[in-house]
XYZ file of C-alpha atoms in Angstrom:
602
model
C -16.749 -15.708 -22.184
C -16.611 -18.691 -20.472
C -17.476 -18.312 -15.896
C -15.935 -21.673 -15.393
C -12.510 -22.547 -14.195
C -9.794 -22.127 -17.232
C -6.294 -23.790 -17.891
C -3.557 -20.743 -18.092
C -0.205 -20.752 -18.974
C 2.412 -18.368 -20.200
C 4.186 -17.571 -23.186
C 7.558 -16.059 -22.911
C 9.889 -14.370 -26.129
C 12.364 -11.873 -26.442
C 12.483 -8.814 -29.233
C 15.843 -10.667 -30.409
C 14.027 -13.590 -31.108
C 16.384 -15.321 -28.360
C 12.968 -16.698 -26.477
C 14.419 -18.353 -22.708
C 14.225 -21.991 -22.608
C 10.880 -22.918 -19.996
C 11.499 -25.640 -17.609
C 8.066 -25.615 -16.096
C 4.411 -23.225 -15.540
C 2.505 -23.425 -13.040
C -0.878 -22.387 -12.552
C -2.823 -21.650 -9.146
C -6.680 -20.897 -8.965
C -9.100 -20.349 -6.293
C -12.604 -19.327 -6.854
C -14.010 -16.375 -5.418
C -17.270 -16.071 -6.782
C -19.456 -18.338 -9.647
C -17.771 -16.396 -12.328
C -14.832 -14.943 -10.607
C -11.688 -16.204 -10.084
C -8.183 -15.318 -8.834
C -4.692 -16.688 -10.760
C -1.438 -17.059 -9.862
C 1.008 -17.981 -12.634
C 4.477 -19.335 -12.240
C 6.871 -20.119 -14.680
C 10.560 -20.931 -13.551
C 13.477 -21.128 -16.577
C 16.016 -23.361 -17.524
C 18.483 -20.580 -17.287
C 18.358 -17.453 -15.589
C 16.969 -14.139 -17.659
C 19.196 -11.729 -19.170
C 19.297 -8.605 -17.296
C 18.107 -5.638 -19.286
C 16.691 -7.647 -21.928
C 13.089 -7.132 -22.934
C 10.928 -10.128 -23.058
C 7.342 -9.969 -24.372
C 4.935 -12.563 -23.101
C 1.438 -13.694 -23.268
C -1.711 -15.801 -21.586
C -2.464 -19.316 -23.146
C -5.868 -20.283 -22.287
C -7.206 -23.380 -23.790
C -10.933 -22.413 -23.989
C -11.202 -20.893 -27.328
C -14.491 -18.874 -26.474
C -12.199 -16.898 -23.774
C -9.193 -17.098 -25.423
C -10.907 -14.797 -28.386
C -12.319 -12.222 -25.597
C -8.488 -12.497 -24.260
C -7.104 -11.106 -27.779
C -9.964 -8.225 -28.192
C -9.350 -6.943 -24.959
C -5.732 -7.189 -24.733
C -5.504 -4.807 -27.287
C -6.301 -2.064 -24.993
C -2.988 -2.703 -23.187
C -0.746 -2.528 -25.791
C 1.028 0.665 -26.742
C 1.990 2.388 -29.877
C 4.073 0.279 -32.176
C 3.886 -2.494 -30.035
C 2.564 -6.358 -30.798
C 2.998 -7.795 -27.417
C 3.055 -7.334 -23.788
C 6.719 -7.008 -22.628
C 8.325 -6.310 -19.410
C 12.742 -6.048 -18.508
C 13.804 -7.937 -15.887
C 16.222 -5.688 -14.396
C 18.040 -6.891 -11.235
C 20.351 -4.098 -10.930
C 18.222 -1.273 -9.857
C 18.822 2.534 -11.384
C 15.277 3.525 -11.521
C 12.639 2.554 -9.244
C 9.319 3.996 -8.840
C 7.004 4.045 -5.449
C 4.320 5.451 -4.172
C 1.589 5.012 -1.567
C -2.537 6.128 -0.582
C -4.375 5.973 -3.874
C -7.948 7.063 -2.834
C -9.959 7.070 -5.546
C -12.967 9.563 -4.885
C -9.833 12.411 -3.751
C -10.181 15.502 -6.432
C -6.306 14.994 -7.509
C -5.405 13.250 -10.454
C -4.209 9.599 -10.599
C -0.340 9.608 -10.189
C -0.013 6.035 -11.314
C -0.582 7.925 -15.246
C 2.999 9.042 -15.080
C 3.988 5.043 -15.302
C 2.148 4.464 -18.576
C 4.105 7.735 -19.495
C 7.003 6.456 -19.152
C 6.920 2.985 -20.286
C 5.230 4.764 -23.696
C 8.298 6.581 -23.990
C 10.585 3.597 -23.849
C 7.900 1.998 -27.127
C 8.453 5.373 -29.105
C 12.256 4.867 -28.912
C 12.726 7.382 -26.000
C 14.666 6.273 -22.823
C 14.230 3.137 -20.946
C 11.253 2.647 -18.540
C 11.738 2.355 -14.765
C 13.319 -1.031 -13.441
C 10.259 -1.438 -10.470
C 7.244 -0.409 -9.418
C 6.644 -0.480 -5.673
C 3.505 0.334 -4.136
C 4.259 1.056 -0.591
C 0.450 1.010 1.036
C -2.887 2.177 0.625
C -3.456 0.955 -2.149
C -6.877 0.772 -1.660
C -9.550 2.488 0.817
C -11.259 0.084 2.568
C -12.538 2.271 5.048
C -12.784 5.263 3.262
C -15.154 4.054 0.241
C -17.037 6.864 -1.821
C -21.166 6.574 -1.944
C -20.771 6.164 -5.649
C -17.842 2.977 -5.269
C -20.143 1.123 -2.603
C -22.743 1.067 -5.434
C -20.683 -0.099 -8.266
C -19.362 -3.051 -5.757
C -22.692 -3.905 -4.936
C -23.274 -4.295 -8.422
C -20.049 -5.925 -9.336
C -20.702 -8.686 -6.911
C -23.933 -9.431 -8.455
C -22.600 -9.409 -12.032
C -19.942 -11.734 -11.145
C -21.998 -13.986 -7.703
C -18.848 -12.763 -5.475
C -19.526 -15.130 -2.464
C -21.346 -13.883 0.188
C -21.090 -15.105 3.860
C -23.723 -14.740 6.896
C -22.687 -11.784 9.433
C -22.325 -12.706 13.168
C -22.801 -9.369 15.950
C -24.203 -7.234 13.105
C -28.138 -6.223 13.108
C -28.151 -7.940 9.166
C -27.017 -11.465 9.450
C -25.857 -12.101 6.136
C -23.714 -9.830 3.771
C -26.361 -10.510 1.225
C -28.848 -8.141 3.025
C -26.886 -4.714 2.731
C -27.744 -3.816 0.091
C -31.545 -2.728 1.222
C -30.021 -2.383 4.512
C -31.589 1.276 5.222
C -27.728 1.921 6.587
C -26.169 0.624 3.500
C -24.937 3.735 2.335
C -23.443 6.710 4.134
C -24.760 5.554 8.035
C -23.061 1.840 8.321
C -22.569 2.801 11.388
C -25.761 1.806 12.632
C -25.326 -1.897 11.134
C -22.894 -2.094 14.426
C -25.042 -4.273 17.646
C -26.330 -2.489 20.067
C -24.257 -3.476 23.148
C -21.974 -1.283 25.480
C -18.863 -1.041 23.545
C -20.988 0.201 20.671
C -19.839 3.231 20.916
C -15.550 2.206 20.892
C -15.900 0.239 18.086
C -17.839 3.079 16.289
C -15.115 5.629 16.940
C -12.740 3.216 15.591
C -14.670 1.624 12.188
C -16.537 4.393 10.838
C -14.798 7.724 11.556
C -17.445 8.853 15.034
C -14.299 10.520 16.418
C -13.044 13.952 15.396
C -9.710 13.962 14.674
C -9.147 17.634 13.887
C -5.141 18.169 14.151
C -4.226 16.725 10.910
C -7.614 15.210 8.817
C -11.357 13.800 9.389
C -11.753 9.852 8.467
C -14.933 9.824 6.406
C -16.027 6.122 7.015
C -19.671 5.933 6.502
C -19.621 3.089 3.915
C -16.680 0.809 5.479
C -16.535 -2.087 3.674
C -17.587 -4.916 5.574
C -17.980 -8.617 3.513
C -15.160 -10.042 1.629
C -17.083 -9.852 -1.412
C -16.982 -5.931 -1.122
C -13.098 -6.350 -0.769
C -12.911 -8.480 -3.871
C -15.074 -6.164 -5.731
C -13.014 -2.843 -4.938
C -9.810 -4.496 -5.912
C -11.650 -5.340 -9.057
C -12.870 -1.681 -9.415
C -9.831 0.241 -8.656
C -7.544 -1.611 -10.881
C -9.149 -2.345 -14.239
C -12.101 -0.444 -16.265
C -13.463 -3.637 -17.550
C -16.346 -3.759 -14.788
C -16.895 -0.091 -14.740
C -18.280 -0.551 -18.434
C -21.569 -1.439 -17.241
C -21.925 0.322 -14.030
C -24.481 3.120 -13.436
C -24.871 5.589 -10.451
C -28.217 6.205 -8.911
C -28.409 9.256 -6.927
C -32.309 8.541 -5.890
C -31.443 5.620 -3.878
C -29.310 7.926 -1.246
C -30.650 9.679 1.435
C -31.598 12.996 0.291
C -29.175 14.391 3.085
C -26.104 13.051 0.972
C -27.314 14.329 -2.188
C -24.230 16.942 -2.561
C -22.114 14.269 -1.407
C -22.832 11.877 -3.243
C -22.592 13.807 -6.429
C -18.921 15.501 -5.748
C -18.110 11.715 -5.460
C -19.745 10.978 -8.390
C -17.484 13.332 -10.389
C -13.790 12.368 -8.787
C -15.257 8.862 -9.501
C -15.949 9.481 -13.086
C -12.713 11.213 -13.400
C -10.611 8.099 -11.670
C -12.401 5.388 -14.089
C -11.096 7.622 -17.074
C -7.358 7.228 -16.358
C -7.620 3.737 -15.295
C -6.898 2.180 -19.407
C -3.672 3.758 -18.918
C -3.086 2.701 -15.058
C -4.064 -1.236 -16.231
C -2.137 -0.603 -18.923
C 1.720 0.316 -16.980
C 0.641 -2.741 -14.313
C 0.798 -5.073 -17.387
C 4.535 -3.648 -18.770
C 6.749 -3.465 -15.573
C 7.548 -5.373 -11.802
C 5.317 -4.523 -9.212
C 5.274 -5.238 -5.595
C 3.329 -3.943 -2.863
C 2.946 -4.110 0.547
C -0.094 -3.362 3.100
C -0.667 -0.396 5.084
C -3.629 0.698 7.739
C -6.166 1.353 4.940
C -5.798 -1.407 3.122
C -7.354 -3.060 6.156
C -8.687 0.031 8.416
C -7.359 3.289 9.596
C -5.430 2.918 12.663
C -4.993 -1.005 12.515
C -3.183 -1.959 15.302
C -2.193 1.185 16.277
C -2.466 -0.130 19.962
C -3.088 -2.725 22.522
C -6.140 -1.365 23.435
C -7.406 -1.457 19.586
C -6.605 -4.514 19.424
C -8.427 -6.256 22.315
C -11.666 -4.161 21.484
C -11.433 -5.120 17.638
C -10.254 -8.836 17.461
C -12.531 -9.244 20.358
C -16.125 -8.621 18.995
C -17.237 -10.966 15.902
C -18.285 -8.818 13.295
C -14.858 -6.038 13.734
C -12.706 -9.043 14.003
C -14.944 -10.812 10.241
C -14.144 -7.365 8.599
C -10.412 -6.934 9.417
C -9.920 -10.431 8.643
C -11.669 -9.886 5.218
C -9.616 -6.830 3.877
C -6.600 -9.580 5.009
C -7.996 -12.192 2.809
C -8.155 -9.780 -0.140
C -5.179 -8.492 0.886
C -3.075 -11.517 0.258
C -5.173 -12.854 -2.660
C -4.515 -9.602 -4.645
C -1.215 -8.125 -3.462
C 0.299 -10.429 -0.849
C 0.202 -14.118 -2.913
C 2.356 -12.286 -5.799
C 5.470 -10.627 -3.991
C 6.786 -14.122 -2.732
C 4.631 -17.316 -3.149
C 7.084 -19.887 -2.046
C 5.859 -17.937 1.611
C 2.383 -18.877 1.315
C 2.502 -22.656 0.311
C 0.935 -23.425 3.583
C -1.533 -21.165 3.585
C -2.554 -21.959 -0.083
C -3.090 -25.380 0.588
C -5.734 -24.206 3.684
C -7.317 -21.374 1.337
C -8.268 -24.600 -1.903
C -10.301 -25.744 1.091
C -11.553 -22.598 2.092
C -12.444 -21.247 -1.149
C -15.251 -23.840 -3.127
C -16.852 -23.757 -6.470
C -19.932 -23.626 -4.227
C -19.203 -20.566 -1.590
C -16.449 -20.028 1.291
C -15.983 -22.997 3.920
C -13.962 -22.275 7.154
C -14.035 -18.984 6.921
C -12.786 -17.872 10.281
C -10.604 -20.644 10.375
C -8.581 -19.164 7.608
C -8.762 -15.664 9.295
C -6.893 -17.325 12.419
C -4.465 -18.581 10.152
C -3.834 -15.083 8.537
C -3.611 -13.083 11.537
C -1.285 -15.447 13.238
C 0.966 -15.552 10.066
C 3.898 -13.525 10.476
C 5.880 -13.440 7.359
C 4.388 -10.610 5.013
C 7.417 -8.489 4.746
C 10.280 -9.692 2.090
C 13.173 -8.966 0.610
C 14.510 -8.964 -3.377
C 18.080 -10.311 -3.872
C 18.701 -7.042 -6.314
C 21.648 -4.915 -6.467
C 21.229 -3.169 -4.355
C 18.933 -5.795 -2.877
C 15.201 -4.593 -1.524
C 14.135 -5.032 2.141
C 10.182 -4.474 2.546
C 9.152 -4.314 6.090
C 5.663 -5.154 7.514
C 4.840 -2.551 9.928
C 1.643 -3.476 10.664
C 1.320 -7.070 11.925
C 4.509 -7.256 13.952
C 4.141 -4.603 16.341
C 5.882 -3.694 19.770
C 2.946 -3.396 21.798
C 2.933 -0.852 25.395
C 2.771 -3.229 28.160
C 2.390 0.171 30.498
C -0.720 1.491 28.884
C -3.909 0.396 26.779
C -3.571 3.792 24.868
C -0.066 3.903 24.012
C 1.365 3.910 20.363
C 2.673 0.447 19.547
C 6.109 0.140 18.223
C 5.953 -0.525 14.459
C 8.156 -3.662 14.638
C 8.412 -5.709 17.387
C 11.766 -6.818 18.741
C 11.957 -9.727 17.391
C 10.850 -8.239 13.683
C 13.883 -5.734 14.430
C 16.486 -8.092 15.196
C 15.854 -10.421 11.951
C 15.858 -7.265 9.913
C 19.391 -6.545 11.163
C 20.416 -9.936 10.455
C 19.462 -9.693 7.009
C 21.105 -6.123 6.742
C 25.050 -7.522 8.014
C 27.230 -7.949 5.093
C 25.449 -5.698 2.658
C 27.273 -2.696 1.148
C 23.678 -0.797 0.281
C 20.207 -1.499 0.881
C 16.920 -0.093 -0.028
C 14.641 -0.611 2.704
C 10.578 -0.036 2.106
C 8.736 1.196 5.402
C 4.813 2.436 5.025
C 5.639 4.744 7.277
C 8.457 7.162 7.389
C 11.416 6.102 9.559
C 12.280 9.967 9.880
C 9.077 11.792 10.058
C 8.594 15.744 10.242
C 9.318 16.389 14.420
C 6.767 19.054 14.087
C 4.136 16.689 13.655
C 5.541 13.761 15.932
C 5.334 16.385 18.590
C 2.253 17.111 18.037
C 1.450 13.164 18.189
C 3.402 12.924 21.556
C 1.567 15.030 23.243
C -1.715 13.527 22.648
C -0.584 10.348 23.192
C 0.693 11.589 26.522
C -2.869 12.532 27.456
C -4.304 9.262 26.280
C -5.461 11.034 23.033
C -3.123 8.529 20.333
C -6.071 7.482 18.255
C -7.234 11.083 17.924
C -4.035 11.753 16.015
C -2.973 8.894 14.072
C -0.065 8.485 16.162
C 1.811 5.917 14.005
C 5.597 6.893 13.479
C 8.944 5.060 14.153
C 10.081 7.684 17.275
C 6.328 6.815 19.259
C 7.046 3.678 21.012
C 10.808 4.005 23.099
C 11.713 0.253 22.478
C 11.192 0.617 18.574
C 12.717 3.551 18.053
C 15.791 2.710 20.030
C 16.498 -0.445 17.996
C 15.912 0.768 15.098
C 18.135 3.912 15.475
C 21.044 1.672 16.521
C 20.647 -0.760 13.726
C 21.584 2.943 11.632
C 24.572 3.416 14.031
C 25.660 -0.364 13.983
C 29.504 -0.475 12.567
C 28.504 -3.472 10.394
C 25.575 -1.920 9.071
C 25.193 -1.348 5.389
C 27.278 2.087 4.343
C 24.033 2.579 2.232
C 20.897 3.594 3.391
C 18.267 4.633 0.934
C 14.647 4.266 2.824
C 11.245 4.533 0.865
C 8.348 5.547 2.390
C 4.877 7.066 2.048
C 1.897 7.155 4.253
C 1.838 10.751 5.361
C -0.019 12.661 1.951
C 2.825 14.818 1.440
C 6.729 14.209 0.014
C 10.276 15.142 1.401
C 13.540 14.005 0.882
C 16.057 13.683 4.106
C 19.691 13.075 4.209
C 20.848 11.797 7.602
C 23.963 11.259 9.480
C 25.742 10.140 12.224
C 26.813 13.249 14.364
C 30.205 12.759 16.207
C 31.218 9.830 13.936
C 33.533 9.612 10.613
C 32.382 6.967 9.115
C 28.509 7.320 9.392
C 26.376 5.133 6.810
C 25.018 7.852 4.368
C 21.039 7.337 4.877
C 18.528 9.073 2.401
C 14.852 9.225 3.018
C 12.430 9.015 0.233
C 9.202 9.744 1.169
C 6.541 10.510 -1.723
C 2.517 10.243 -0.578
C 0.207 9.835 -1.789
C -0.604 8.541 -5.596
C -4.006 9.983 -5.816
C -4.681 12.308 -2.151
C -2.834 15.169 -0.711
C -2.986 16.926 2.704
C -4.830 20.000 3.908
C -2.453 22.579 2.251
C -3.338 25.678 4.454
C -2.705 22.978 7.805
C 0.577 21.875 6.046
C 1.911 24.888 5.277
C 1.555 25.980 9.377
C 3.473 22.691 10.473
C 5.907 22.989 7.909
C 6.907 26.825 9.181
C 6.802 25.644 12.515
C 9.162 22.533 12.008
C 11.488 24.918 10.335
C 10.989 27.593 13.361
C 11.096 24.648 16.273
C 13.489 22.004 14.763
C 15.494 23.691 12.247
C 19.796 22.604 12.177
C 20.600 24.859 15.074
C 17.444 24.761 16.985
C 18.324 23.481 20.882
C 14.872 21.570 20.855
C 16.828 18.900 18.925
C 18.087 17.725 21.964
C 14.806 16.835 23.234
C 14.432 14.156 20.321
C 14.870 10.803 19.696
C 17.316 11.445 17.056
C 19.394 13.668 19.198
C 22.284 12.024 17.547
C 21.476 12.294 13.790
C 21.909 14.680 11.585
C 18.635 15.230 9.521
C 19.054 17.566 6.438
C 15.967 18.424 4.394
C 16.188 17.842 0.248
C 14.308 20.934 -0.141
C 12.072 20.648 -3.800
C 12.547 22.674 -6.491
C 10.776 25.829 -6.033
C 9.584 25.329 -2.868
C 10.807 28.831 -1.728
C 12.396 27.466 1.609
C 9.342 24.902 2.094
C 10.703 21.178 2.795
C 7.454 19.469 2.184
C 5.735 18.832 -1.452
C 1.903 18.860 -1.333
C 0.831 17.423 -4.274
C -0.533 13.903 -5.684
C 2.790 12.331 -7.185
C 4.992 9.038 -7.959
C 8.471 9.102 -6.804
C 11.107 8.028 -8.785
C 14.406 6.892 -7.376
C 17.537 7.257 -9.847
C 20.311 5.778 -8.351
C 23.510 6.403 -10.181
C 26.405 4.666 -11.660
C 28.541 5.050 -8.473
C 26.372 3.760 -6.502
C 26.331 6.487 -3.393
C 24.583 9.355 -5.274
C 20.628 9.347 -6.073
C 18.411 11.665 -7.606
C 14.926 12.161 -5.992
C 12.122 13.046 -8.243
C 8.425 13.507 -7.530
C 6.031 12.908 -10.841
C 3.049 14.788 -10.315
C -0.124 13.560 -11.620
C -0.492 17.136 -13.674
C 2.214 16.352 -15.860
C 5.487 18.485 -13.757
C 8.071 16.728 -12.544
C 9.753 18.110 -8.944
C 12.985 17.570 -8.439
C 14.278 16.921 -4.697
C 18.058 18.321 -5.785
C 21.210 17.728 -3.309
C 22.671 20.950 -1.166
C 25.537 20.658 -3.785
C 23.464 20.956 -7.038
C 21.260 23.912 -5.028
């Protein structure tokens, strides 16, 4: 197979033979290491596709040495009784799947499975598959990375010469020299300077602080050069590159030993589901957008984060690399047309011969402000960025910033006025369990918000205040249906205006994560005391944000009065003919489905 730069095109059909008339293809490449490189196809149609209708398409490439590895290994991703890749373009949406925190060395199951199940129904004559695929954050760990991962990377970026880039405020000074750094695996703590705020930027890289209300951040082996990015996109998408990767136990600290080997096995067990995970990507619509871990827990969870981060060198290099492989392998695809500016800067950035202006481009990224989007389906799809845009405390250094900033808030209503339903996609959960957001106040209130993760839509006054009056707006969209994930556990809300006739019908999806749960003994506690604290009649209501709302819990299926789901799923969204009634499913990665049924079907 051929390392050098390739002409691609596409090749679109239809089963009916009916093939849609191409006006023009284009093809985008940048380089990202000597035999690595990143595409971006584009092919726009004389007229527009027919909605429903399965197409089946393929990759031209004009090298003939590649283009005969293309056909061997694109056998793997077709399915039974199928000759082609094929995908429906769907614009009317009935059943949309989403899900969120896909961690690869967690003991559950890949949820992303229950996609290739269902497009493999749809080849063996069965019902239709899903309509979209939305991946709602997390979709990789960049700061939670597995002993056994950092060592196929490390490998992966010497297979394919990922480029490597010199290190500025580290004690290596070149990416190149981790590897037999003596803190390469498990202790990358230590490849932090030695200078006084040391110990800040420790606590909030590579998990130093304890964080024992809700989970422990085991961050040992953050990933730090943009070549480890590019390698664990590479590695938790695909199994091609896992084919020749070994594990060597000797090499890590005897300490980690035990580690390292539980890792080993959840490893194993994730590269054995991915055929079938590669496999759904190829046959259906995805979209995704970023949350903290795709960059690093608690990003820009306040002003005081931020200043301490984007103010040292080698913290500001590595957030600015999980952004670069951020928009090369998630961002660049949801809406090019965005990022025509920021292409044309990147062909000068990325070289046949290495990366050129590196922090240059980094500036560019973090002062770009237009990663959310929106889908002109029926009903049409609002994604917000809740990360990038943020309300920040102008009171405190340790307060919770707002998850969209005023301005962010204000264009998202604008886009909302006129619409008779929406589906809106927010990482985190507009309506979160008050249990647990009480919990989060009260640390923040002591200066404590890092220690708790406190990220949610109620934290910051000015947010949450917008927000809830874009809901109680009288031109806002009758509609509501909200998708979120995030939190490592599922529930299903129906909310409404108290002390109004007309309130919007709002319904909360929330379904985390694809492949990690939560503590299920520390769930279980907040769950009973949300119910005990904050249940329909409970005067503490009053006391909250939402004062005004009516929040009713979907309880699932067998739940026995629980609200919350604890398990690795994918939700799927059925939205029905009338357009004001949806079904809420959760698709667990063992095979059971968990239904999410209305107080009328209980």
């Amino acid at each position: 197979m051929s390392s050098s730069r390739q002409q691609l095109s596409l090749q679109i059909g239809a089963t009916d033979g009916n093939a849609p008339e191409i006006e023009k293809t284009e093809s985008e490449c940048l380089p990202v290491g000597k035999a690595a490189y990143v595409y971006l196809l584009q092919t726009t149609f004389v007229a527009p596709l027919r909605a429903g209708e399965k197409y089946h398409y393929d990759i031209h490439i004009e090298d003939s040495a590649t283009a005969s590895h293309w056909q061997q290994e694109k056998r793997e991703l077709l399915y039974t009784n199928e000759n082609h890749l094929s995908f429906r373009w769907q614009p009317k949406l009935s059943n949309v799947l989403h899900g969120s925190c896909r961690k690869p060395h967690h003991p559950a199951d890949d949820a992303l499975v229950r996609v290739d199940e269902l497009i493999a129904d749809e080849c063996l004559g069965k019902s239709k598959r899903p309509d979209l695929l939305l991946l709602t954050g997390d979709q990789v760990y960049a700061d939670d990375v597995a002993g056994p991962m950092v060592q196929a990377i490390q490998q992966v970026i010497n297979l394919l010469g990922l480029f490597q880039e010199p290190l500025k405020g580290a004690i290596v000074n070149h990416s190149d020299a981790l590897p037999d750094s003596p803190y390469n695996l498990y202790r990358r703590e230590q490849i932090l300077p030695q200078i006084s705020t040391n110990t800040v930027l420790s606590k909030i890289f590579f998990g130093a602080k304890k964080k024992p209300v809700f989970t422990s951040v085991n961050a040992q082996n953050h990933l730090i050069a943009f070549a480890e990015i590019m390698a664990m996109y590479l590695l938790v998408w695909s199994p091609v590159l896992w084919r020749g990767i070994t594990f060597n136990k000797s090499a890590v600290n005897h300490t980690f030993h035990a580690r390292f080997e539980e890792e080993e096995a959840a490893i194993n067990g994730f590269c054995a589901s991915l055929p079938k995970v590669r496999r759904a990507m190829a046959h259906i619509p995805v979209y995704m957008i970023f949350d903290d871990h795709d960059v690093t827990d608690d990003w820009n969870l306040n002003r005081g984060w931020e200043e301490e981060v984007y103010g040292h060198p080698l913290s500001r290099r590595m957030v600015g690399n999980a952004l670069m492989g951020y928009w090369l392998c998630q961002g660049w695809g949801n809406k090019p047309d965005k990022f025509a500016a920021i292409l044309t800067q990147a062909k000068q950035v990325f070289t046949d011969t290495g990366l050129k202006q590196h922090d240059k481009f980094i500036d560019t990224l973090f002062d770009f402000e237009d990663w959310h989007y929106n889908l002109q389906t029926q009903p049409p799809l609002h994604v917000l960025d809740t990360r990038t845009r943020r309300w920040r405390s102008e009171s405190s250094l340790h307060k919770p910033s707002g998850l969209m900033d005023w301005e962010a808030l204000c264009e998202f209503q604008q886009d909302l006025i006129g619409q008779q339903s929406v589906i809106v996609v927010s990482a985190a959960p507009i309506y979160g369990v008050k249990m647990i957001e009480t919990i989060q106040k009260v640390f923040t209130f002591f200066g404590k918000a890092l220690t708790v993760d406190a990220e949610n839509w109620m934290a910051h006054r000015g947010t949450a205040h917008v927000m809830l009056n874009i809901f109680r707006h009288y031109n806002t969209p009758p509609q509501f249906i909200i998708l979120s994930g995030d939190v490592h556990y599922s529930f299903v809300y129906d909310v409404r205006l108290r002390f109004r006739r007309n309130s919007p019908r709002i319904t909360q999806f929330t379904c985390s994560g694809l492949k990690n749960t939560f503590p299920r003994r520390l769930l279980n506690c907040l769950d009973t005391c949300n119910r005990w604290f904050y249940g329909p009649t409970s005067p503490l209501n009053i006391f909250t944000r939402r004062r005004n709302m009516s929040v009713t819990a979907r309880p699932p299926s067998g739940a026995d009065g629980s609200a919350l789901l604890n398990h690795s799923a994918i939700g799927q969204l059925v939205i029905h003919e009338n357009g004001t009634t949806v079904t809420c499913n959760a698709l667990c990665s063992g095979g059971e489905t968990v239904e999410f049924p209305t107080h009328d079907e209980q």
